[in-house]
Tab-separated table of C-alpha atoms and ligand atoms in Angstrom:
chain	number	residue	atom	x	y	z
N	25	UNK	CA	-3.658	-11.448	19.881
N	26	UNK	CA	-4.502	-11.931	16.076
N	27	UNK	CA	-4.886	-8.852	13.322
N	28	UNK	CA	-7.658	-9.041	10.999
N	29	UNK	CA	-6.116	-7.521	7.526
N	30	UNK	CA	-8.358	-5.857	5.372
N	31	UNK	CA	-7.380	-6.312	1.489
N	32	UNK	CA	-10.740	-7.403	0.279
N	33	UNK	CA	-11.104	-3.444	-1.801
N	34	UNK	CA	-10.491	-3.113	-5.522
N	35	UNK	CA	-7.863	-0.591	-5.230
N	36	UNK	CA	-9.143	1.798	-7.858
N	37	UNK	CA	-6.641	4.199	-7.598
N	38	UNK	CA	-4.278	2.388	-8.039
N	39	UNK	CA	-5.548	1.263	-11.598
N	40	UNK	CA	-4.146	0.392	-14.222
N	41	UNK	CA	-1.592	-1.754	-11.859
N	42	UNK	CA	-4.610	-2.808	-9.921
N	43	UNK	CA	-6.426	-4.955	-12.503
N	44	UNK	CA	-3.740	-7.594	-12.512
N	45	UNK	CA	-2.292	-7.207	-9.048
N	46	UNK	CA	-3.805	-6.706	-5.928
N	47	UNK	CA	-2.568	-3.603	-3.841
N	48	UNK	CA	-2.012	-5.786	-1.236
N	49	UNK	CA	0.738	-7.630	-3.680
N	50	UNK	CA	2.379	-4.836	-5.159
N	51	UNK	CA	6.211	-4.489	-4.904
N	52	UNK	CA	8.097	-2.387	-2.634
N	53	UNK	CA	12.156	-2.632	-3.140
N	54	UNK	CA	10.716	-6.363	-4.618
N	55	UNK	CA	9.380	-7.606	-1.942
N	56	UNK	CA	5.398	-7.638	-1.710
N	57	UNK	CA	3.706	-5.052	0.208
N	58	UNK	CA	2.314	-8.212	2.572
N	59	UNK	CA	5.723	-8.844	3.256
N	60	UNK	CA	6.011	-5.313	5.093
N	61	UNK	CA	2.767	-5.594	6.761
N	62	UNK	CA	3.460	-8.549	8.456
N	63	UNK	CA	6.666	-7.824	9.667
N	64	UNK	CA	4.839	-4.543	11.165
N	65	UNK	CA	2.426	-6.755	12.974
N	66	UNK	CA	4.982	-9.353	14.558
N	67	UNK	CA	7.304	-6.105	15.711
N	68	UNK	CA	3.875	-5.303	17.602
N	69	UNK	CA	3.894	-9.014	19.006
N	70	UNK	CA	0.927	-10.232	17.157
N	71	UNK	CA	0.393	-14.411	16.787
N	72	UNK	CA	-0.974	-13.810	13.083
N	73	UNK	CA	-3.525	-12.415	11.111
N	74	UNK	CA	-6.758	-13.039	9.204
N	75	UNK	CA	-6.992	-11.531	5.694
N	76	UNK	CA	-9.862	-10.446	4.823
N	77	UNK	CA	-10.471	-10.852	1.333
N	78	UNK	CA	-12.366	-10.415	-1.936
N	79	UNK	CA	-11.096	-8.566	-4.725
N	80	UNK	CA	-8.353	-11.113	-6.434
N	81	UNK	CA	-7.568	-13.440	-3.483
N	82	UNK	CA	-5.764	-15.782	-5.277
N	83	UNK	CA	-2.640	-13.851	-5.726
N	84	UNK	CA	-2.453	-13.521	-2.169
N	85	UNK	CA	-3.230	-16.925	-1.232
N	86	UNK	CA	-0.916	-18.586	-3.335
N	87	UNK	CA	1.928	-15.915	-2.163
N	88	UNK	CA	1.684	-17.029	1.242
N	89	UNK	CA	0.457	-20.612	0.983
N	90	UNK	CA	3.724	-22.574	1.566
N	91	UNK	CA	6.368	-19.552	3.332
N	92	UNK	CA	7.666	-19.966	6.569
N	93	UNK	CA	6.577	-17.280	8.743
N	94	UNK	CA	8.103	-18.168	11.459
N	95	UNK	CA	4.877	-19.139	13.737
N	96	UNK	CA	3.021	-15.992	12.332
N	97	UNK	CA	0.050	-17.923	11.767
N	98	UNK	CA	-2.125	-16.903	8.330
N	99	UNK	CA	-6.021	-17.623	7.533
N	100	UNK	CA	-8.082	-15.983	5.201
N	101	UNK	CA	-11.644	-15.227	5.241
N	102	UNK	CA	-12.971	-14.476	1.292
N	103	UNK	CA	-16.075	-12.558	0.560
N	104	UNK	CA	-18.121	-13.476	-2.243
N	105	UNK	CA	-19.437	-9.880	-2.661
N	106	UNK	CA	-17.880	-6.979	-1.159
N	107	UNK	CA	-18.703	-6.317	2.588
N	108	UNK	CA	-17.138	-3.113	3.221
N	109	UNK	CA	-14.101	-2.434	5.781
N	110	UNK	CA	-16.644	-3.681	9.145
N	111	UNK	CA	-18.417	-6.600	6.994
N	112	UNK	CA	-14.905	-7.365	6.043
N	113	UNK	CA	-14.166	-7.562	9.577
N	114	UNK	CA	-17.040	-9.367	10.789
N	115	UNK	CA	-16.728	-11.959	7.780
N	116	UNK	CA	-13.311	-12.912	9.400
N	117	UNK	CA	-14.883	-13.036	12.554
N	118	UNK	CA	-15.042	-16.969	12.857
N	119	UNK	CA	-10.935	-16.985	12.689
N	120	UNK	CA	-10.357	-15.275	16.114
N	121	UNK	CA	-10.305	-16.468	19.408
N	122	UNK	CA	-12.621	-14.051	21.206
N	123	UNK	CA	-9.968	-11.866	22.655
N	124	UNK	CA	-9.146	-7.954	21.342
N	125	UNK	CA	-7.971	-7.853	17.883
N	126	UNK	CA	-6.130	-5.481	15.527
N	127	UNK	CA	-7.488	-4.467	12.361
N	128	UNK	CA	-5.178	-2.448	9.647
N	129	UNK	CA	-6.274	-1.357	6.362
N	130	UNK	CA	-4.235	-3.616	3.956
N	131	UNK	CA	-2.573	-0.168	2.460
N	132	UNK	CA	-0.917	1.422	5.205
N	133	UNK	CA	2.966	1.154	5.697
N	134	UNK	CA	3.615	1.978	9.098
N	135	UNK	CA	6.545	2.562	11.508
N	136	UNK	CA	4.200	2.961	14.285
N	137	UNK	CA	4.524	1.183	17.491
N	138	UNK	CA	1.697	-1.603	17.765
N	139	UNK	CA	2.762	-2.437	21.256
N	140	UNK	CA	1.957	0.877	22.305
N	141	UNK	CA	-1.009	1.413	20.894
N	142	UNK	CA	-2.677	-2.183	22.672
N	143	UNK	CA	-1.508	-0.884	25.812
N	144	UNK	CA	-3.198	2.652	25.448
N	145	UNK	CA	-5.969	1.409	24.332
N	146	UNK	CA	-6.067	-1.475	27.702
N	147	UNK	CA	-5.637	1.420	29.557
N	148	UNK	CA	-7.926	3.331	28.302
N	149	UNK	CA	-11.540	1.575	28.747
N	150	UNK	CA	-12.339	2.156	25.560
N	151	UNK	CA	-13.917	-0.224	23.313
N	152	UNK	CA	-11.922	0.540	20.091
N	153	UNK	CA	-9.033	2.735	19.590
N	154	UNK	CA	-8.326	4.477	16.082
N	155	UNK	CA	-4.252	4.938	15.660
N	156	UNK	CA	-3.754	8.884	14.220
N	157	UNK	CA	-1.588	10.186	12.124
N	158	UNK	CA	-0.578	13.847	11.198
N	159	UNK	CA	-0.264	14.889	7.725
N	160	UNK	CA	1.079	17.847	5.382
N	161	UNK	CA	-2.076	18.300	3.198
N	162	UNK	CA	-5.103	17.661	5.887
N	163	UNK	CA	-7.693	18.732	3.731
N	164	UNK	CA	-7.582	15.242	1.403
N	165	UNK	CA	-8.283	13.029	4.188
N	166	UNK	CA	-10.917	12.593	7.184
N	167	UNK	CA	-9.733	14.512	9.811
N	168	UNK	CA	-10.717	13.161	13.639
N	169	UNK	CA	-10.356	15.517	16.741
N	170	UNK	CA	-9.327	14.461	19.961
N	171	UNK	CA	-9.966	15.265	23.183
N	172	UNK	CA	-8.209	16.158	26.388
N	173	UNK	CA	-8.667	12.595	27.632
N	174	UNK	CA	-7.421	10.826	24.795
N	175	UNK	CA	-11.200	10.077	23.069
N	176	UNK	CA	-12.236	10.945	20.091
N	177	UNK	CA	-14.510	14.442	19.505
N	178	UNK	CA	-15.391	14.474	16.396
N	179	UNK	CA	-14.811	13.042	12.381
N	180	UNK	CA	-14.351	15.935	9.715
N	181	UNK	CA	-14.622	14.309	6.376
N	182	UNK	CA	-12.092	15.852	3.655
N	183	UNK	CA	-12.500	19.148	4.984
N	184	UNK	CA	-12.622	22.524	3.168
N	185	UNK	CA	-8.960	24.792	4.201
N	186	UNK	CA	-10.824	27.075	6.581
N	187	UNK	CA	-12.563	23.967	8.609
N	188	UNK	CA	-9.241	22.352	9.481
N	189	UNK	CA	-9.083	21.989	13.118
N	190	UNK	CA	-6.205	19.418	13.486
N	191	UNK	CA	-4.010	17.526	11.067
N	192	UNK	CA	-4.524	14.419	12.616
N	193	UNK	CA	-6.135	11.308	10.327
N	194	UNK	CA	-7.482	8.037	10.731
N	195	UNK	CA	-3.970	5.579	10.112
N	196	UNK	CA	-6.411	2.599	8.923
N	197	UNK	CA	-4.982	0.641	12.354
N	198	UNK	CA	-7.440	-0.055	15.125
N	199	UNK	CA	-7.133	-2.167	18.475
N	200	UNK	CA	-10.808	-3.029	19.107
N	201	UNK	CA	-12.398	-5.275	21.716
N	202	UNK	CA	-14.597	-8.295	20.691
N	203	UNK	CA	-17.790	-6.200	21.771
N	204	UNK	CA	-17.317	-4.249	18.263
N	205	UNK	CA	-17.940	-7.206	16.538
N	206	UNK	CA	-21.206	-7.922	17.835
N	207	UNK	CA	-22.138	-4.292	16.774
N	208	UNK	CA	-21.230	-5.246	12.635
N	209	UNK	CA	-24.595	-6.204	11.293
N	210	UNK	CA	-23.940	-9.348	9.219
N	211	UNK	CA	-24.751	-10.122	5.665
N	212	UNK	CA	-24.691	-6.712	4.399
N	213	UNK	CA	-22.245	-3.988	3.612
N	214	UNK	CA	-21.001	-2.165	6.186
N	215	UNK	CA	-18.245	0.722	6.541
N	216	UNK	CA	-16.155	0.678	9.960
N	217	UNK	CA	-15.511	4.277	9.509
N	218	UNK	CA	-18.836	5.501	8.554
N	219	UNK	CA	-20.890	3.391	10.603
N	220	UNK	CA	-19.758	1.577	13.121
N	221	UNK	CA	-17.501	4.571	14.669
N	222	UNK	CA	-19.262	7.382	14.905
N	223	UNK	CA	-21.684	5.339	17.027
N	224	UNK	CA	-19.187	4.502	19.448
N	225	UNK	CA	-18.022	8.001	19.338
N	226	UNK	CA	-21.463	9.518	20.381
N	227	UNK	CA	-21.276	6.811	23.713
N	228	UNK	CA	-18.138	7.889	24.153
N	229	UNK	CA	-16.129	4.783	23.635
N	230	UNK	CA	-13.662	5.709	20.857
N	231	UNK	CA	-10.372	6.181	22.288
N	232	UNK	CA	-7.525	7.729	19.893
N	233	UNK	CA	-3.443	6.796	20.165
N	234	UNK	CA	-1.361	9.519	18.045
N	235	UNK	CA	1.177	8.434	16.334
N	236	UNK	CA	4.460	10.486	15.092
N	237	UNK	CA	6.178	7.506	13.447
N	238	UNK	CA	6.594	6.779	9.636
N	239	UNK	CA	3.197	6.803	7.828
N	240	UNK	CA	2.112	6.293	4.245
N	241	UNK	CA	-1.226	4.802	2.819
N	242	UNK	CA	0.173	3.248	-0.987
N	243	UNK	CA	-2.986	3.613	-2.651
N	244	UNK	CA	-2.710	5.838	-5.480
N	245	UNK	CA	0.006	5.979	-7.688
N	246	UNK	CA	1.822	9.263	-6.025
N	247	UNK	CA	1.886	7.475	-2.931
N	248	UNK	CA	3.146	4.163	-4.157
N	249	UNK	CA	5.851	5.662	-5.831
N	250	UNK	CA	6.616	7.760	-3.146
N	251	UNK	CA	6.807	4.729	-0.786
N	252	UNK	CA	8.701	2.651	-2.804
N	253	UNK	CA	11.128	5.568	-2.981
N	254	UNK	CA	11.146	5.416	1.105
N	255	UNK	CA	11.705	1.697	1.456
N	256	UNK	CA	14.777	1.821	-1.105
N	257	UNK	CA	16.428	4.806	1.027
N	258	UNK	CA	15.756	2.856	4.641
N	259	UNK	CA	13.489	5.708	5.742
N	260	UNK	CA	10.655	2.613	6.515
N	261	UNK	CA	10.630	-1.298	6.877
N	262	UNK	CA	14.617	-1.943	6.601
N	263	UNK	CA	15.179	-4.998	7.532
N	264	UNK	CA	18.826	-6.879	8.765
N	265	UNK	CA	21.256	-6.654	6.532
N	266	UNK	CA	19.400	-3.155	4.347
N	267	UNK	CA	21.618	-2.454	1.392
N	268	UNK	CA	21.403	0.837	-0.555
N	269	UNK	CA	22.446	-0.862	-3.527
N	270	UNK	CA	20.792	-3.990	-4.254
N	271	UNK	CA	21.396	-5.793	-7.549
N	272	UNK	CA	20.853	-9.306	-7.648
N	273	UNK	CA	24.319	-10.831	-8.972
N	274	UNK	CA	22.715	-12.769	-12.004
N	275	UNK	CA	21.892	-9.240	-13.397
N	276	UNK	CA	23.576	-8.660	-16.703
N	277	UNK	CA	25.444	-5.726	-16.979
N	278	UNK	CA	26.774	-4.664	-20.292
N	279	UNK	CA	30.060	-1.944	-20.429
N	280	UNK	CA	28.735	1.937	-19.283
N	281	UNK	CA	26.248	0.849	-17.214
N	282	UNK	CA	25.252	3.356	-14.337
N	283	UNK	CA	23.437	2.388	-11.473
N	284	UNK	CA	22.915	4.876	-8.746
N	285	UNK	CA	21.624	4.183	-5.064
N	286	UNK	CA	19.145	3.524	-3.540
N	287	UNK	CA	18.366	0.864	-6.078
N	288	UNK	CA	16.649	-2.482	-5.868
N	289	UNK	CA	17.467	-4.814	-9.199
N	290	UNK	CA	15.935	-8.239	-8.749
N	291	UNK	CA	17.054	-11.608	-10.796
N	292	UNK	CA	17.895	-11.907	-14.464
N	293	UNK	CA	17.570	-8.314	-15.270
N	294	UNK	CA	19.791	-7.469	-18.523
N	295	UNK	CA	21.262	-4.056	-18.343
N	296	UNK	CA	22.530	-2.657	-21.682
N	297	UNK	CA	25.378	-0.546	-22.616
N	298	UNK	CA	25.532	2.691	-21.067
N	299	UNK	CA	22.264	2.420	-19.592
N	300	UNK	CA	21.254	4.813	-16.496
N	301	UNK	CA	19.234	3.395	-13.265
N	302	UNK	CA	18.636	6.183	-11.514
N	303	UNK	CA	18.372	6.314	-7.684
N	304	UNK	CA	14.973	5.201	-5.666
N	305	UNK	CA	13.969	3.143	-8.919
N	306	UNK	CA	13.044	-0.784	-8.584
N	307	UNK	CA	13.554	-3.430	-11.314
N	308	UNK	CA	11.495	-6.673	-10.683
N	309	UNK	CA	12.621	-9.970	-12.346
N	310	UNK	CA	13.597	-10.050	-15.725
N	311	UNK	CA	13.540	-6.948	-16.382
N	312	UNK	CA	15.176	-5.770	-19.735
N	313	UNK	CA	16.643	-2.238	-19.969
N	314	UNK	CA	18.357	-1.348	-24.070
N	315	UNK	CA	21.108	0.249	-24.363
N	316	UNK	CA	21.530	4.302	-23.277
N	317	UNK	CA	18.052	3.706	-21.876
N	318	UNK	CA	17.384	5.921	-18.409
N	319	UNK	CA	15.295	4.808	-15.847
N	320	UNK	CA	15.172	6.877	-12.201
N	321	UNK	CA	12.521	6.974	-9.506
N	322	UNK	CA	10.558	4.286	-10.897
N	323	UNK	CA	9.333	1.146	-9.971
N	324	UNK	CA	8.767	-1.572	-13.075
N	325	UNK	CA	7.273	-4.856	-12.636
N	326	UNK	CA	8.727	-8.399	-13.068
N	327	UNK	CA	9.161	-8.893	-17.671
N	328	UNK	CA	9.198	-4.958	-17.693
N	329	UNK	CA	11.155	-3.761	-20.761
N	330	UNK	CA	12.860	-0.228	-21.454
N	331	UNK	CA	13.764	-0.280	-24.847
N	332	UNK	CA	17.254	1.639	-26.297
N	333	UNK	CA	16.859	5.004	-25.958
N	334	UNK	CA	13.949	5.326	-23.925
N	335	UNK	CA	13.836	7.434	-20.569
N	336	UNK	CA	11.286	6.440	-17.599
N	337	UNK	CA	10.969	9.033	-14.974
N	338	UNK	CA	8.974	8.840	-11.616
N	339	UNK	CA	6.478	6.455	-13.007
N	340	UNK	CA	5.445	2.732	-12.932
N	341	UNK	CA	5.369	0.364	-15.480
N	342	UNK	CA	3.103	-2.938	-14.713
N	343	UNK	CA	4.244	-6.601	-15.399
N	344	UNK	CA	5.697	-7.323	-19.069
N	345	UNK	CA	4.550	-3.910	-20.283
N	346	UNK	CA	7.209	-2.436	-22.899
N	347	UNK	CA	8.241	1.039	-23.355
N	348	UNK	CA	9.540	1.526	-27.176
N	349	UNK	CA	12.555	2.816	-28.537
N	350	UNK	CA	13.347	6.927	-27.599
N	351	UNK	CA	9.980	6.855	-26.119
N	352	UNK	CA	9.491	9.183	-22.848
N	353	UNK	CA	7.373	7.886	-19.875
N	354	UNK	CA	7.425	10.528	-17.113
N	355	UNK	CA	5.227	12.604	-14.718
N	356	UNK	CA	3.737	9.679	-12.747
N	357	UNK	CA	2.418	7.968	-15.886
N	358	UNK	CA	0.785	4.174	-15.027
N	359	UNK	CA	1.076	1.760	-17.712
N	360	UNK	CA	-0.738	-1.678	-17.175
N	361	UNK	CA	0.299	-4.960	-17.646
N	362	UNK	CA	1.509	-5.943	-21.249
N	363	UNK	CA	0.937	-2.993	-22.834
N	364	UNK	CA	3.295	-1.112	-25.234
N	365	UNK	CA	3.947	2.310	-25.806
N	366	UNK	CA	5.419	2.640	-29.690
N	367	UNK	CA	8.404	3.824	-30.585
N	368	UNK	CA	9.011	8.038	-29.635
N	369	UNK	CA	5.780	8.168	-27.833
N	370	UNK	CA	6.122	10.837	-25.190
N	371	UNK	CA	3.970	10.269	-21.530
N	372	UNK	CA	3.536	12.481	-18.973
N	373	UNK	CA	0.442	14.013	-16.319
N	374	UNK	CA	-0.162	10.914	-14.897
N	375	UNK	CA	-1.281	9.371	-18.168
N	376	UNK	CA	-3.009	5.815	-17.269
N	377	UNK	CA	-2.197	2.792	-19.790
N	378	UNK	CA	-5.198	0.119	-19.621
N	379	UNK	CA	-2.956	-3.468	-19.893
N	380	UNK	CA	-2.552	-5.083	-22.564
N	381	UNK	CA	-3.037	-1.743	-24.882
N	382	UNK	CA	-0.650	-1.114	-27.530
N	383	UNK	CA	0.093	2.834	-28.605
N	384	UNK	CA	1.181	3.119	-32.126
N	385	UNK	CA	4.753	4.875	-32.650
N	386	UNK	CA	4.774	8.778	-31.822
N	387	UNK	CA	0.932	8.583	-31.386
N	388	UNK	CA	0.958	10.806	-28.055
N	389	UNK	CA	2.876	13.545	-26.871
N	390	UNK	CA	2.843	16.396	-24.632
E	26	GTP	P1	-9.868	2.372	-3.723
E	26	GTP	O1	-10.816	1.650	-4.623
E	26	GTP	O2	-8.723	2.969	-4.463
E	26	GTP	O3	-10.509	3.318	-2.762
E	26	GTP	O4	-9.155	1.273	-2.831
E	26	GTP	P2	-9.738	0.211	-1.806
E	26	GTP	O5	-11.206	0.165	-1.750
E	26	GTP	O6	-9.017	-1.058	-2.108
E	26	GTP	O7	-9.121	0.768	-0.503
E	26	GTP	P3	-9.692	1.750	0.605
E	26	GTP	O8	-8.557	2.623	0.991
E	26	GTP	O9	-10.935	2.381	0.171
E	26	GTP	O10	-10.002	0.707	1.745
E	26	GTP	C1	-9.154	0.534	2.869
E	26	GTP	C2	-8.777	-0.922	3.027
E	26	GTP	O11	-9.937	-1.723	3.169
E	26	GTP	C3	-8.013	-1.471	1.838
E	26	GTP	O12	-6.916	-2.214	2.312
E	26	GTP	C4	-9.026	-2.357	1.120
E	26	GTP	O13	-8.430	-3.511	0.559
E	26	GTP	C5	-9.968	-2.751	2.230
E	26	GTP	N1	-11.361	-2.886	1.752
E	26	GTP	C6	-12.101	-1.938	1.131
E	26	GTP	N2	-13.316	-2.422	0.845
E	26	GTP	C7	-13.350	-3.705	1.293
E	26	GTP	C8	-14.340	-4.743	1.274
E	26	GTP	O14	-15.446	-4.594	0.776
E	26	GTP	N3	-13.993	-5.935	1.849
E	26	GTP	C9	-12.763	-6.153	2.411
E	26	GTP	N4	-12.505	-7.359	2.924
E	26	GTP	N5	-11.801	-5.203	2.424
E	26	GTP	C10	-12.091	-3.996	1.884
């Protein structure tokens, strides 16, 4: 059985990170968040997947094109407009071999158990089944209700706090027979959960599998961080061989330095004197961090650079962007790729940096 892989979506949430790399790309503990996904759908004894793609493909492509998989066979299906999460799916269509499929939103880290799900849903009669999840904070998501026999009741879109009936939400992982297909109209936009399910609820053909495993969609910057903060501490995706403390040995380390699980430092980082790296943060390659510079509960992207005296705190900082001397990045702030934030600038609220832009010194504070 093959997944189809839905990554094709711009990922505006996730902007400013999203305009140079594609959510599907984006580091967790340095390794792509691909990477993760696929490991997800061998443990549920898939053969390989079909991407489904649109929005930056190359990225992706040129990840992949070349690894070893180990057998896990990869094709990609790209969109020259975008087709929505079923015209995603029934783009791809011409990669599978007519059997069931899987289809997983490319955003969803998952500890579910695949295998389990196939089986309820062979079991069930059903002609797709929609994995649920339960979460804290219903009221942001679509809610769907089940019934007594396992089939879904009814979809609640982002409901008000005195309409929630359950806490269970859609996990973006479906196990669908090839009849579904046939129902995607082709050549036009189409959404999976808007269209193409609630018909197949009304018939009574939309079965539901609940799971109570690890769950986290990564796309908006909250949940990113807070995922990359779960995959440094083990909680998800731990592979053989997980190490708290993970510092690649060509990273330079001048005298003072701290560095305080779980971390994840990547190659030919330079740490300066008496620099801090907090716990749950993740350096990608070549990152540069000055001397008594802090940095905890962030992620920053490969070229990153934390200049002396700065302090970054729960937030991410994109590919070769710079954070100046004594200046403060905290509260979830986003800064794109390349830009730089001047000396004794102070960031915080969830501030978005477009790339590339450069903040004069102590233009911003809060
Ligand atoms: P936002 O713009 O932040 O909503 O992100 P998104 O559109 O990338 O993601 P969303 O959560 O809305 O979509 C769920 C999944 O479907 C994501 O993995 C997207 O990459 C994917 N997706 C969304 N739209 C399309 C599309 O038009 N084509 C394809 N192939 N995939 C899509």
């Amino acid at each position: 059985m093959k997944a189809i892989v839905l990554v094709g979506g711009q990922g505006s949430r996730l902007r400013p990170i999203t305009y140079d790399v594609p959510k599907a790309m984006v580091p967790l503990r340095n390794r792509p968040f691909m990477g993760y996904m696929f490991d997800f759908l061998k443990a549920g004894g898939l053969s390989g997947a079909v991407l489904s793609l649109g929005y930056l493909p190359d990225p992706i492509q040129s990840y992949f094109d070349g690894q070893d998989l180990e057998g896990f066979s990869i094709d990609y299906a790209v969109e020259d407009r975008p087709l929505g999460t079923a015209g995603g799916i029934k783009n791809a269509e011409g990669y599978l071999d007519g059997g069931p499929l899987v289809v997983v939103n490319g955003d969803v880290l998952s500890g579910a158990n695949l295998r389990e799900a196939i089986e309820a849903h062979e079991a069930s009669g059903a002609l797709a089944t929609i994995v649920l999840t339960s979460v804290e904070d219903p009221t942001a998501y679509g809610l769907v209700e089940v019934d007594h026999d396992m089939k879904v009741r009814r979809f609640l879109e982002k409901p008000a706090a005195d309409e929630v009936t359950t806490n269970l939400v859609n996990a973006g992982i479906y196990v669908m027979e090839p009849e579904v297909l046939a129902r995607i109209p082709a050549g036009r936009e189409v959404s999976i959960e808007r269209e193409i399910f609630p018909r197949l609820q009304a018939e009574g053909l939309l079965g539901a599998y609940v799971s109570s495993s690890y769950w986290r969609d990564i796309g908006t910057p909250r949940s990113y961080l807070a995922a990359s903060q779960d995959v440094l501490s083990g909680a998800v995706g731990a592979g053989e061989g997980f190490e708290f403390l993970e510092v690649d040995p060509s990273t330079g380390r001048a005298k003072g330095v701290k560095i305080l699980p779980p971390v994840s430092v990547a190659a030919g980082c330079v740490l300066g004197r008496s620099a801090t790296i907090g716990g749950r943060s993740a350096l990608g390659r070549g990152c540069v961090v000055g001397e008594g510079a802090v940095v905890e509960g962030s992620i920053l992207f490969d070229g990153a650079e934390v200049e002396p005296g700065a302090v970054v705190r729960g937030s991410i900082i994109g590919p070769n962007a710079r954070v100046g001397q004594d200046a403060i990045v905290r509260g979830l702030s986003v800064l794109g790729a390349g830009c730089v934030v001047g000396e004794g600038n102070v960031l915080d609220q969830g501030v978005r940096i477009n790339p590339g832009v450069v903040l004069p010194p102590r233009s911003m504070s809060f």
